[in-house]
């Protein structure tokens, strides 16, 4: 099989270099991550946590973190596992050992999407230009993660701090989403 | 914007949802024993009521799961949403206004 990691380049690199500095609504590209979509039933869900190093959150629309690994709840039987780039082979081996005999699915989607961080006092306002969710702290607290829409694109939106959001967007939509965010934060420049 | 309550994720904007047709239509256990009329009815004949309608919805840009909803086809009011596989809740038209979303 071809080594895909050799040709991996950020889809928004040129935008990042040209992005103006806006303190209240800062945009940045996140470093590449290893991503897996995990699906399974009760026994597999329980066993997957210790093997990955982070227990899979059972509460809807939440994420859990331990060290540099993160698990995001996407659906009642679906999670997104992320880890620093290069950890993929170890994760596959660990989970395969822990889940031997338990029906589950673990799909490497590292190349499917990339991360964009929006931070600053106006971050929620900027995202609300394209996302209809209530991003108030009560409705969307720190620690929440959910799949949603941003304009025409489907994204995974994560709130890591009161004034910091991370967007996980499919690679082919990254250019569109970045330009949309750039347009949205112009009023604060 | 219309707010639809997903049984898994809670209240969410309608943009995240897709309509999935009428709910509670069971596929015949043995289709080969059916007449053409019966099979045609299963495939195509739908209730199309004026008022409360049990229908399938999918939270496609959220948890991705199908669920069922009771919606008033006249007012577009969602009387109730409930997980797929559970029976239609007992709601008469008079109780709907008070039940909220």
PDB file of C-alpha atoms in Angstrom:
ATOM      1  CA  UNK A   1       0.000   0.000   0.000  1.00  0.00           C
ATOM      2  CA  UNK A   2       1.170   3.514  -0.765  1.00  0.00           C
ATOM      3  CA  UNK A   3       2.546   5.505   2.128  1.00  0.00           C
ATOM      4  CA  UNK A   4      -0.031   8.283   2.381  1.00  0.00           C
ATOM      5  CA  UNK A   5       1.589  10.059   5.307  1.00  0.00           C
ATOM      6  CA  UNK A   6       4.414  11.238   3.068  1.00  0.00           C
ATOM      7  CA  UNK A   7       2.063  13.414   0.994  1.00  0.00           C
ATOM      8  CA  UNK A   8       0.127  14.905   3.872  1.00  0.00           C
ATOM      9  CA  UNK A   9      -0.108  18.669   3.654  1.00  0.00           C
ATOM     10  CA  UNK A  10      -2.471  21.049   5.383  1.00  0.00           C
ATOM     11  CA  UNK A  11      -5.353  22.166   3.174  1.00  0.00           C
ATOM     12  CA  UNK A  12      -5.349  25.591   4.819  1.00  0.00           C
ATOM     13  CA  UNK A  13      -1.596  26.266   5.009  1.00  0.00           C
ATOM     14  CA  UNK A  14      -1.730  29.153   2.547  1.00  0.00           C
ATOM     15  CA  UNK A  15      -4.607  30.796   4.463  1.00  0.00           C
ATOM     16  CA  UNK A  16      -2.791  30.451   7.785  1.00  0.00           C
ATOM     17  CA  UNK A  17       0.230  32.326   6.443  1.00  0.00           C
ATOM     18  CA  UNK A  18      -1.936  35.180   5.139  1.00  0.00           C
ATOM     19  CA  UNK A  19      -4.331  35.385   8.102  1.00  0.00           C
ATOM     20  CA  UNK A  20      -4.480  38.804   9.757  1.00  0.00           C
ATOM     21  CA  UNK A  21      -4.059  39.037  13.507  1.00  0.00           C
ATOM     22  CA  UNK A  22      -7.392  39.584  15.252  1.00  0.00           C
ATOM     23  CA  UNK A  23      -7.005  39.330  19.039  1.00  0.00           C
ATOM     24  CA  UNK A  24     -10.703  38.855  19.873  1.00  0.00           C
ATOM     25  CA  UNK A  25     -11.238  36.202  17.213  1.00  0.00           C
ATOM     26  CA  UNK A  26      -8.017  34.402  16.429  1.00  0.00           C
ATOM     27  CA  UNK A  27      -7.886  31.676  13.785  1.00  0.00           C
ATOM     28  CA  UNK A  28      -5.285  28.956  13.670  1.00  0.00           C
ATOM     29  CA  UNK A  29      -4.656  25.572  12.119  1.00  0.00           C
ATOM     30  CA  UNK A  30      -4.154  22.721  14.573  1.00  0.00           C
ATOM     31  CA  UNK A  31      -1.321  20.261  14.083  1.00  0.00           C
ATOM     32  CA  UNK A  32      -2.237  17.006  12.295  1.00  0.00           C
ATOM     33  CA  UNK A  33      -3.711  14.335  14.583  1.00  0.00           C
ATOM     34  CA  UNK A  34      -4.343  10.632  14.375  1.00  0.00           C
ATOM     35  CA  UNK A  35      -8.098  10.059  14.315  1.00  0.00           C
ATOM     36  CA  UNK A  36     -10.164   6.916  14.685  1.00  0.00           C
ATOM     37  CA  UNK A  37     -13.884   6.387  14.612  1.00  0.00           C
ATOM     38  CA  UNK A  38     -14.806   3.709  17.116  1.00  0.00           C
ATOM     39  CA  UNK A  39     -18.173   1.973  17.182  1.00  0.00           C
ATOM     40  CA  UNK A  40     -19.259  -0.906  19.336  1.00  0.00           C
ATOM     41  CA  UNK A  41     -21.671  -2.312  21.883  1.00  0.00           C
ATOM     42  CA  UNK A  42     -21.557  -2.246  25.690  1.00  0.00           C
ATOM     43  CA  UNK A  43     -18.757  -4.751  26.337  1.00  0.00           C
ATOM     44  CA  UNK A  44     -16.525  -3.264  23.656  1.00  0.00           C
ATOM     45  CA  UNK A  45     -17.182   0.304  24.848  1.00  0.00           C
ATOM     46  CA  UNK A  46     -16.141  -0.551  28.398  1.00  0.00           C
ATOM     47  CA  UNK A  47     -13.028  -2.380  27.266  1.00  0.00           C
ATOM     48  CA  UNK A  48     -11.951   0.289  24.778  1.00  0.00           C
ATOM     49  CA  UNK A  49     -11.469   2.992  27.411  1.00  0.00           C
ATOM     50  CA  UNK A  50      -8.557   1.463  29.359  1.00  0.00           C
ATOM     51  CA  UNK A  51      -6.945   0.266  26.123  1.00  0.00           C
ATOM     52  CA  UNK A  52      -6.970   3.764  24.630  1.00  0.00           C
ATOM     53  CA  UNK A  53      -6.090   5.475  27.904  1.00  0.00           C
ATOM     54  CA  UNK A  54      -9.254   7.581  28.156  1.00  0.00           C
ATOM     55  CA  UNK A  55     -12.637   6.228  29.263  1.00  0.00           C
ATOM     56  CA  UNK A  56     -15.262   6.749  26.550  1.00  0.00           C
ATOM     57  CA  UNK A  57     -17.734   9.427  27.733  1.00  0.00           C
ATOM     58  CA  UNK A  58     -21.286   8.079  28.010  1.00  0.00           C
ATOM     59  CA  UNK A  59     -22.945  11.449  28.398  1.00  0.00           C
ATOM     60  CA  UNK A  60     -24.232  12.854  25.116  1.00  0.00           C
ATOM     61  CA  UNK A  61     -22.122  15.500  23.363  1.00  0.00           C
ATOM     62  CA  UNK A  62     -19.135  15.478  25.716  1.00  0.00           C
ATOM     63  CA  UNK A  63     -15.447  14.770  25.313  1.00  0.00           C
ATOM     64  CA  UNK A  64     -12.886  13.322  27.713  1.00  0.00           C
ATOM     65  CA  UNK A  65      -9.163  13.953  27.741  1.00  0.00           C
ATOM     66  CA  UNK A  66      -6.144  12.356  29.339  1.00  0.00           C
ATOM     67  CA  UNK A  67      -2.665  13.552  28.482  1.00  0.00           C
ATOM     68  CA  UNK A  68      -2.548  14.140  24.737  1.00  0.00           C
ATOM     69  CA  UNK A  69      -5.399  11.763  23.891  1.00  0.00           C
ATOM     70  CA  UNK A  70      -9.015  12.764  23.502  1.00  0.00           C
ATOM     71  CA  UNK A  71     -12.297  10.902  23.025  1.00  0.00           C
ATOM     72  CA  UNK A  72     -15.347  12.691  21.636  1.00  0.00           C
ATOM     73  CA  UNK A  73     -18.894  11.364  21.922  1.00  0.00           C
ATOM     74  CA  UNK A  74     -20.454  11.516  18.453  1.00  0.00           C
ATOM     75  CA  UNK A  75     -23.424   9.195  18.890  1.00  0.00           C
ATOM     76  CA  UNK A  76     -24.829   6.631  21.333  1.00  0.00           C
ATOM     77  CA  UNK A  77     -22.478   3.980  19.926  1.00  0.00           C
ATOM     78  CA  UNK A  78     -19.954   6.142  18.106  1.00  0.00           C
ATOM     79  CA  UNK A  79     -16.827   7.932  19.326  1.00  0.00           C
ATOM     80  CA  UNK A  80     -13.991   9.872  17.720  1.00  0.00           C
ATOM     81  CA  UNK A  81     -10.603   8.996  19.234  1.00  0.00           C
ATOM     82  CA  UNK A  82      -7.761  11.411  18.582  1.00  0.00           C
ATOM     83  CA  UNK A  83      -4.080  11.241  19.468  1.00  0.00           C
ATOM     84  CA  UNK A  84      -0.868  12.901  18.292  1.00  0.00           C
ATOM     85  CA  UNK A  85       0.286  11.998  14.818  1.00  0.00           C
ATOM     86  CA  UNK A  86       2.178   8.739  14.633  1.00  0.00           C
ATOM     87  CA  UNK A  87       0.304   7.005  17.449  1.00  0.00           C
ATOM     88  CA  UNK A  88      -1.990   5.163  15.034  1.00  0.00           C
ATOM     89  CA  UNK A  89      -0.202   1.820  14.880  1.00  0.00           C
ATOM     90  CA  UNK A  90       0.049   1.580  18.670  1.00  0.00           C
ATOM     91  CA  UNK A  91      -3.638   2.413  19.104  1.00  0.00           C
ATOM     92  CA  UNK A  92      -4.697  -0.233  16.608  1.00  0.00           C
ATOM     93  CA  UNK A  93      -2.523  -2.822  18.352  1.00  0.00           C
ATOM     94  CA  UNK A  94      -3.706  -1.901  21.863  1.00  0.00           C
ATOM     95  CA  UNK A  95      -7.382  -1.911  20.960  1.00  0.00           C
ATOM     96  CA  UNK A  96      -7.122  -5.093  18.915  1.00  0.00           C
ATOM     97  CA  UNK A  97      -5.581  -6.841  21.929  1.00  0.00           C
ATOM     98  CA  UNK A  98      -8.144  -5.514  24.408  1.00  0.00           C
ATOM     99  CA  UNK A  99     -11.154  -6.099  22.158  1.00  0.00           C
ATOM    100  CA  UNK A 100     -10.275  -9.536  20.810  1.00  0.00           C
ATOM    101  CA  UNK A 101     -13.522 -11.436  20.306  1.00  0.00           C
ATOM    102  CA  UNK A 102     -15.750  -8.391  20.908  1.00  0.00           C
ATOM    103  CA  UNK A 103     -17.603  -7.076  17.848  1.00  0.00           C
ATOM    104  CA  UNK A 104     -16.570  -3.487  17.136  1.00  0.00           C
ATOM    105  CA  UNK A 105     -15.311  -1.249  14.370  1.00  0.00           C
ATOM    106  CA  UNK A 106     -12.227   0.954  14.454  1.00  0.00           C
ATOM    107  CA  UNK A 107     -11.624   3.042  11.354  1.00  0.00           C
ATOM    108  CA  UNK A 108      -8.596   5.249  10.764  1.00  0.00           C
ATOM    109  CA  UNK A 109      -9.911   8.609   9.520  1.00  0.00           C
ATOM    110  CA  UNK A 110      -6.753  10.639  10.204  1.00  0.00           C
ATOM    111  CA  UNK A 111      -6.579  11.961   6.655  1.00  0.00           C
ATOM    112  CA  UNK A 112     -10.252  12.784   6.405  1.00  0.00           C
ATOM    113  CA  UNK A 113     -10.308  15.969   8.422  1.00  0.00           C
ATOM    114  CA  UNK A 114      -8.189  18.712   9.911  1.00  0.00           C
ATOM    115  CA  UNK A 115      -8.479  20.966  12.916  1.00  0.00           C
ATOM    116  CA  UNK A 116      -9.057  24.715  13.092  1.00  0.00           C
ATOM    117  CA  UNK A 117      -8.967  26.615  16.387  1.00  0.00           C
ATOM    118  CA  UNK A 118     -11.070  29.737  16.952  1.00  0.00           C
ATOM    119  CA  UNK A 119     -10.193  31.618  20.121  1.00  0.00           C
ATOM    120  CA  UNK A 120     -10.809  34.975  21.689  1.00  0.00           C
ATOM    121  CA  UNK A 121     -13.664  36.886  23.267  1.00  0.00           C
ATOM    122  CA  UNK A 122     -15.687  36.882  20.033  1.00  0.00           C
ATOM    123  CA  UNK A 123     -15.039  33.249  19.070  1.00  0.00           C
ATOM    124  CA  UNK A 124     -18.636  32.144  19.674  1.00  0.00           C
ATOM    125  CA  UNK A 125     -20.005  35.103  17.721  1.00  0.00           C
ATOM    126  CA  UNK A 126     -17.758  34.273  14.782  1.00  0.00           C
ATOM    127  CA  UNK A 127     -18.806  30.607  14.745  1.00  0.00           C
ATOM    128  CA  UNK A 128     -22.471  31.556  15.062  1.00  0.00           C
ATOM    129  CA  UNK A 129     -22.202  33.230  11.677  1.00  0.00           C
ATOM    130  CA  UNK A 130     -22.418  29.775  10.139  1.00  0.00           C
ATOM    131  CA  UNK A 131     -23.572  27.525  12.973  1.00  0.00           C
ATOM    132  CA  UNK A 132     -27.136  27.718  14.340  1.00  0.00           C
ATOM    133  CA  UNK A 133     -26.339  26.138  17.731  1.00  0.00           C
ATOM    134  CA  UNK A 134     -26.735  28.093  20.966  1.00  0.00           C
ATOM    135  CA  UNK A 135     -23.102  28.658  21.976  1.00  0.00           C
ATOM    136  CA  UNK A 136     -23.875  30.269  25.330  1.00  0.00           C
ATOM    137  CA  UNK A 137     -21.963  28.745  28.230  1.00  0.00           C
ATOM    138  CA  UNK A 138     -25.096  27.108  29.693  1.00  0.00           C
ATOM    139  CA  UNK A 139     -26.187  25.493  26.437  1.00  0.00           C
ATOM    140  CA  UNK A 140     -22.677  24.716  25.171  1.00  0.00           C
ATOM    141  CA  UNK A 141     -20.385  24.379  28.218  1.00  0.00           C
ATOM    142  CA  UNK A 142     -16.655  23.779  28.226  1.00  0.00           C
ATOM    143  CA  UNK A 143     -16.193  20.059  27.615  1.00  0.00           C
ATOM    144  CA  UNK A 144     -18.948  19.800  25.028  1.00  0.00           C
ATOM    145  CA  UNK A 145     -18.281  18.304  21.623  1.00  0.00           C
ATOM    146  CA  UNK A 146     -20.799  17.660  18.903  1.00  0.00           C
ATOM    147  CA  UNK A 147     -21.222  17.160  15.220  1.00  0.00           C
ATOM    148  CA  UNK A 148     -23.127  20.066  13.718  1.00  0.00           C
ATOM    149  CA  UNK A 149     -23.301  22.221  10.618  1.00  0.00           C
ATOM    150  CA  UNK A 150     -21.265  25.273   9.659  1.00  0.00           C
ATOM    151  CA  UNK A 151     -22.677  26.901   6.557  1.00  0.00           C
ATOM    152  CA  UNK A 152     -22.800  24.114   3.997  1.00  0.00           C
ATOM    153  CA  UNK A 153     -20.215  21.976   5.771  1.00  0.00           C
ATOM    154  CA  UNK A 154     -20.557  19.366   8.467  1.00  0.00           C
ATOM    155  CA  UNK A 155     -18.157  19.959  11.362  1.00  0.00           C
ATOM    156  CA  UNK A 156     -17.349  18.604  14.785  1.00  0.00           C
ATOM    157  CA  UNK A 157     -17.363  21.530  17.208  1.00  0.00           C
ATOM    158  CA  UNK A 158     -15.485  21.266  20.508  1.00  0.00           C
ATOM    159  CA  UNK A 159     -15.341  23.830  23.303  1.00  0.00           C
ATOM    160  CA  UNK A 160     -12.014  23.405  25.095  1.00  0.00           C
ATOM    161  CA  UNK A 161     -12.222  26.652  27.093  1.00  0.00           C
ATOM    162  CA  UNK A 162     -14.682  29.435  27.620  1.00  0.00           C
ATOM    163  CA  UNK A 163     -13.196  31.410  24.770  1.00  0.00           C
ATOM    164  CA  UNK A 164     -11.686  28.673  22.640  1.00  0.00           C
ATOM    165  CA  UNK A 165     -13.344  26.339  20.148  1.00  0.00           C
ATOM    166  CA  UNK A 166     -11.850  23.645  17.981  1.00  0.00           C
ATOM    167  CA  UNK A 167     -13.436  22.726  14.679  1.00  0.00           C
ATOM    168  CA  UNK A 168     -12.842  19.391  13.018  1.00  0.00           C
ATOM    169  CA  UNK A 169     -13.757  19.696   9.363  1.00  0.00           C
ATOM    170  CA  UNK A 170     -13.482  17.410   6.383  1.00  0.00           C
ATOM    171  CA  UNK A 171     -10.420  18.247   4.347  1.00  0.00           C
ATOM    172  CA  UNK A 172     -12.346  19.126   1.192  1.00  0.00           C
ATOM    173  CA  UNK A 173     -14.485  21.608   3.161  1.00  0.00           C
ATOM    174  CA  UNK A 174     -11.544  23.138   5.066  1.00  0.00           C
ATOM    175  CA  UNK A 175     -10.900  25.883   2.523  1.00  0.00           C
ATOM    176  CA  UNK A 176     -14.585  26.862   2.525  1.00  0.00           C
ATOM    177  CA  UNK A 177     -14.840  26.855   6.329  1.00  0.00           C
ATOM    178  CA  UNK A 178     -11.645  28.857   6.771  1.00  0.00           C
ATOM    179  CA  UNK A 179     -12.784  31.527   4.300  1.00  0.00           C
ATOM    180  CA  UNK A 180     -16.212  31.645   5.972  1.00  0.00           C
ATOM    181  CA  UNK A 181     -14.570  32.166   9.396  1.00  0.00           C
ATOM    182  CA  UNK A 182     -12.205  34.752   7.931  1.00  0.00           C
ATOM    183  CA  UNK A 183     -15.158  36.639   6.461  1.00  0.00           C
ATOM    184  CA  UNK A 184     -17.092  36.367   9.739  1.00  0.00           C
ATOM    185  CA  UNK A 185     -14.315  37.830  11.900  1.00  0.00           C
ATOM    186  CA  UNK A 186     -13.651  40.789   9.628  1.00  0.00           C
ATOM    187  CA  UNK A 187     -16.056  42.903  11.673  1.00  0.00           C
ATOM    188  CA  UNK A 188     -13.764  42.502  14.686  1.00  0.00           C
ATOM    189  CA  UNK A 189     -10.509  43.252  12.859  1.00  0.00           C
TER     190      UNK A 189
ATOM    191  CA  UNK B   1     -35.558  28.557  13.554  1.00  0.00           C
ATOM    192  CA  UNK B   2     -37.567  25.453  14.396  1.00  0.00           C
ATOM    193  CA  UNK B   3     -36.048  23.525  17.317  1.00  0.00           C
ATOM    194  CA  UNK B   4     -36.334  19.734  17.232  1.00  0.00           C
ATOM    195  CA  UNK B   5     -35.516  17.688  20.327  1.00  0.00           C
ATOM    196  CA  UNK B   6     -33.277  14.765  19.476  1.00  0.00           C
ATOM    197  CA  UNK B   7     -33.806  11.904  21.988  1.00  0.00           C
ATOM    198  CA  UNK B   8     -30.018  11.596  22.280  1.00  0.00           C
ATOM    199  CA  UNK B   9     -28.663  15.162  21.955  1.00  0.00           C
ATOM    200  CA  UNK B  10     -31.497  17.350  23.233  1.00  0.00           C
ATOM    201  CA  UNK B  11     -32.941  20.450  21.553  1.00  0.00           C
ATOM    202  CA  UNK B  12     -31.162  21.266  18.289  1.00  0.00           C
ATOM    203  CA  UNK B  13     -31.810  23.478  15.259  1.00  0.00           C
ATOM    204  CA  UNK B  14     -33.807  21.935  12.423  1.00  0.00           C
ATOM    205  CA  UNK B  15     -30.926  22.387   9.934  1.00  0.00           C
ATOM    206  CA  UNK B  16     -29.222  19.368  11.491  1.00  0.00           C
ATOM    207  CA  UNK B  17     -32.136  17.025  10.727  1.00  0.00           C
ATOM    208  CA  UNK B  18     -33.467  15.126   7.732  1.00  0.00           C
ATOM    209  CA  UNK B  19     -36.966  13.805   7.259  1.00  0.00           C
ATOM    210  CA  UNK B  20     -37.250  10.042   6.910  1.00  0.00           C
ATOM    211  CA  UNK B  21     -40.875   9.295   5.966  1.00  0.00           C
ATOM    212  CA  UNK B  22     -43.700   7.769   7.947  1.00  0.00           C
ATOM    213  CA  UNK B  23     -42.757   5.777  11.065  1.00  0.00           C
ATOM    214  CA  UNK B  24     -43.961   2.406  12.337  1.00  0.00           C
ATOM    215  CA  UNK B  25     -44.216   0.728   8.938  1.00  0.00           C
ATOM    216  CA  UNK B  26     -43.244  -2.893   9.540  1.00  0.00           C
ATOM    217  CA  UNK B  27     -41.794  -4.844   6.646  1.00  0.00           C
ATOM    218  CA  UNK B  28     -43.890  -7.966   6.007  1.00  0.00           C
ATOM    219  CA  UNK B  29     -42.257 -11.045   7.492  1.00  0.00           C
ATOM    220  CA  UNK B  30     -42.619 -13.106   4.321  1.00  0.00           C
ATOM    221  CA  UNK B  31     -42.924 -10.851   1.248  1.00  0.00           C
ATOM    222  CA  UNK B  32     -43.164 -13.800  -1.180  1.00  0.00           C
ATOM    223  CA  UNK B  33     -46.622 -14.742   0.135  1.00  0.00           C
ATOM    224  CA  UNK B  34     -48.050 -11.254  -0.475  1.00  0.00           C
ATOM    225  CA  UNK B  35     -50.211 -10.274  -3.419  1.00  0.00           C
ATOM    226  CA  UNK B  36     -49.015  -7.472  -5.657  1.00  0.00           C
ATOM    227  CA  UNK B  37     -51.614  -5.174  -4.114  1.00  0.00           C
ATOM    228  CA  UNK B  38     -50.444  -5.907  -0.576  1.00  0.00           C
ATOM    229  CA  UNK B  39     -46.793  -5.389  -1.517  1.00  0.00           C
ATOM    230  CA  UNK B  40     -47.629  -2.211  -3.361  1.00  0.00           C
ATOM    231  CA  UNK B  41     -49.504  -0.952  -0.306  1.00  0.00           C
ATOM    232  CA  UNK B  42     -46.505  -1.663   1.908  1.00  0.00           C
ATOM    233  CA  UNK B  43     -44.188   0.162  -0.463  1.00  0.00           C
ATOM    234  CA  UNK B  44     -46.241   3.182  -1.417  1.00  0.00           C
ATOM    235  CA  UNK B  45     -49.432   3.722   0.562  1.00  0.00           C
ATOM    236  CA  UNK B  46     -48.976   6.188   3.392  1.00  0.00           C
ATOM    237  CA  UNK B  47     -51.384   7.735   5.897  1.00  0.00           C
ATOM    238  CA  UNK B  48     -50.813  11.416   4.974  1.00  0.00           C
ATOM    239  CA  UNK B  49     -53.000  12.710   7.828  1.00  0.00           C
ATOM    240  CA  UNK B  50     -54.017  16.276   8.529  1.00  0.00           C
ATOM    241  CA  UNK B  51     -52.871  16.636  12.121  1.00  0.00           C
ATOM    242  CA  UNK B  52     -50.592  14.459  14.219  1.00  0.00           C
ATOM    243  CA  UNK B  53     -48.310  12.265  12.152  1.00  0.00           C
ATOM    244  CA  UNK B  54     -45.748   9.742  13.432  1.00  0.00           C
ATOM    245  CA  UNK B  55     -42.672  10.055  11.277  1.00  0.00           C
ATOM    246  CA  UNK B  56     -39.011   9.141  11.182  1.00  0.00           C
ATOM    247  CA  UNK B  57     -36.339  11.792  11.432  1.00  0.00           C
ATOM    248  CA  UNK B  58     -32.586  11.492  11.361  1.00  0.00           C
ATOM    249  CA  UNK B  59     -30.209  13.748  13.295  1.00  0.00           C
ATOM    250  CA  UNK B  60     -27.830  13.596  10.380  1.00  0.00           C
ATOM    251  CA  UNK B  61     -25.519  16.445  11.417  1.00  0.00           C
ATOM    252  CA  UNK B  62     -25.460  15.394  15.063  1.00  0.00           C
ATOM    253  CA  UNK B  63     -25.508  11.926  16.522  1.00  0.00           C
ATOM    254  CA  UNK B  64     -26.535  10.492  13.141  1.00  0.00           C
ATOM    255  CA  UNK B  65     -29.294   8.356  14.655  1.00  0.00           C
ATOM    256  CA  UNK B  66     -32.838   7.830  13.393  1.00  0.00           C
ATOM    257  CA  UNK B  67     -35.642   8.577  15.830  1.00  0.00           C
ATOM    258  CA  UNK B  68     -39.405   9.002  15.655  1.00  0.00           C
ATOM    259  CA  UNK B  69     -41.385  12.181  16.058  1.00  0.00           C
ATOM    260  CA  UNK B  70     -45.041  13.101  16.405  1.00  0.00           C
ATOM    261  CA  UNK B  71     -45.549  16.197  14.301  1.00  0.00           C
ATOM    262  CA  UNK B  72     -48.660  18.162  13.529  1.00  0.00           C
ATOM    263  CA  UNK B  73     -48.750  18.392   9.730  1.00  0.00           C
ATOM    264  CA  UNK B  74     -50.938  21.501   9.901  1.00  0.00           C
ATOM    265  CA  UNK B  75     -48.896  23.619  12.313  1.00  0.00           C
ATOM    266  CA  UNK B  76     -45.476  21.902  11.966  1.00  0.00           C
ATOM    267  CA  UNK B  77     -45.516  21.570  15.775  1.00  0.00           C
ATOM    268  CA  UNK B  78     -43.432  18.724  17.192  1.00  0.00           C
ATOM    269  CA  UNK B  79     -45.608  17.164  19.901  1.00  0.00           C
ATOM    270  CA  UNK B  80     -43.066  14.538  20.934  1.00  0.00           C
ATOM    271  CA  UNK B  81     -39.877  12.816  19.867  1.00  0.00           C
ATOM    272  CA  UNK B  82     -38.957   9.300  20.973  1.00  0.00           C
ATOM    273  CA  UNK B  83     -36.226   6.767  20.180  1.00  0.00           C
ATOM    274  CA  UNK B  84     -36.599   4.468  17.194  1.00  0.00           C
ATOM    275  CA  UNK B  85     -38.045   1.096  18.134  1.00  0.00           C
ATOM    276  CA  UNK B  86     -40.315   2.452  20.868  1.00  0.00           C
ATOM    277  CA  UNK B  87     -44.111   2.598  20.405  1.00  0.00           C
ATOM    278  CA  UNK B  88     -45.960   5.744  19.452  1.00  0.00           C
ATOM    279  CA  UNK B  89     -46.693   7.741  22.637  1.00  0.00           C
ATOM    280  CA  UNK B  90     -50.308   8.278  23.642  1.00  0.00           C
ATOM    281  CA  UNK B  91     -51.011  11.835  22.676  1.00  0.00           C
ATOM    282  CA  UNK B  92     -54.350  13.187  21.610  1.00  0.00           C
ATOM    283  CA  UNK B  93     -54.598  16.491  19.806  1.00  0.00           C
ATOM    284  CA  UNK B  94     -55.944  18.257  22.898  1.00  0.00           C
ATOM    285  CA  UNK B  95     -52.963  17.327  25.067  1.00  0.00           C
ATOM    286  CA  UNK B  96     -50.421  18.455  22.519  1.00  0.00           C
ATOM    287  CA  UNK B  97     -50.568  22.172  23.109  1.00  0.00           C
ATOM    288  CA  UNK B  98     -49.620  21.760  26.775  1.00  0.00           C
ATOM    289  CA  UNK B  99     -46.951  19.095  26.359  1.00  0.00           C
ATOM    290  CA  UNK B 100     -44.403  21.496  24.868  1.00  0.00           C
ATOM    291  CA  UNK B 101     -41.362  20.296  23.014  1.00  0.00           C
TER     292      UNK B 101
END
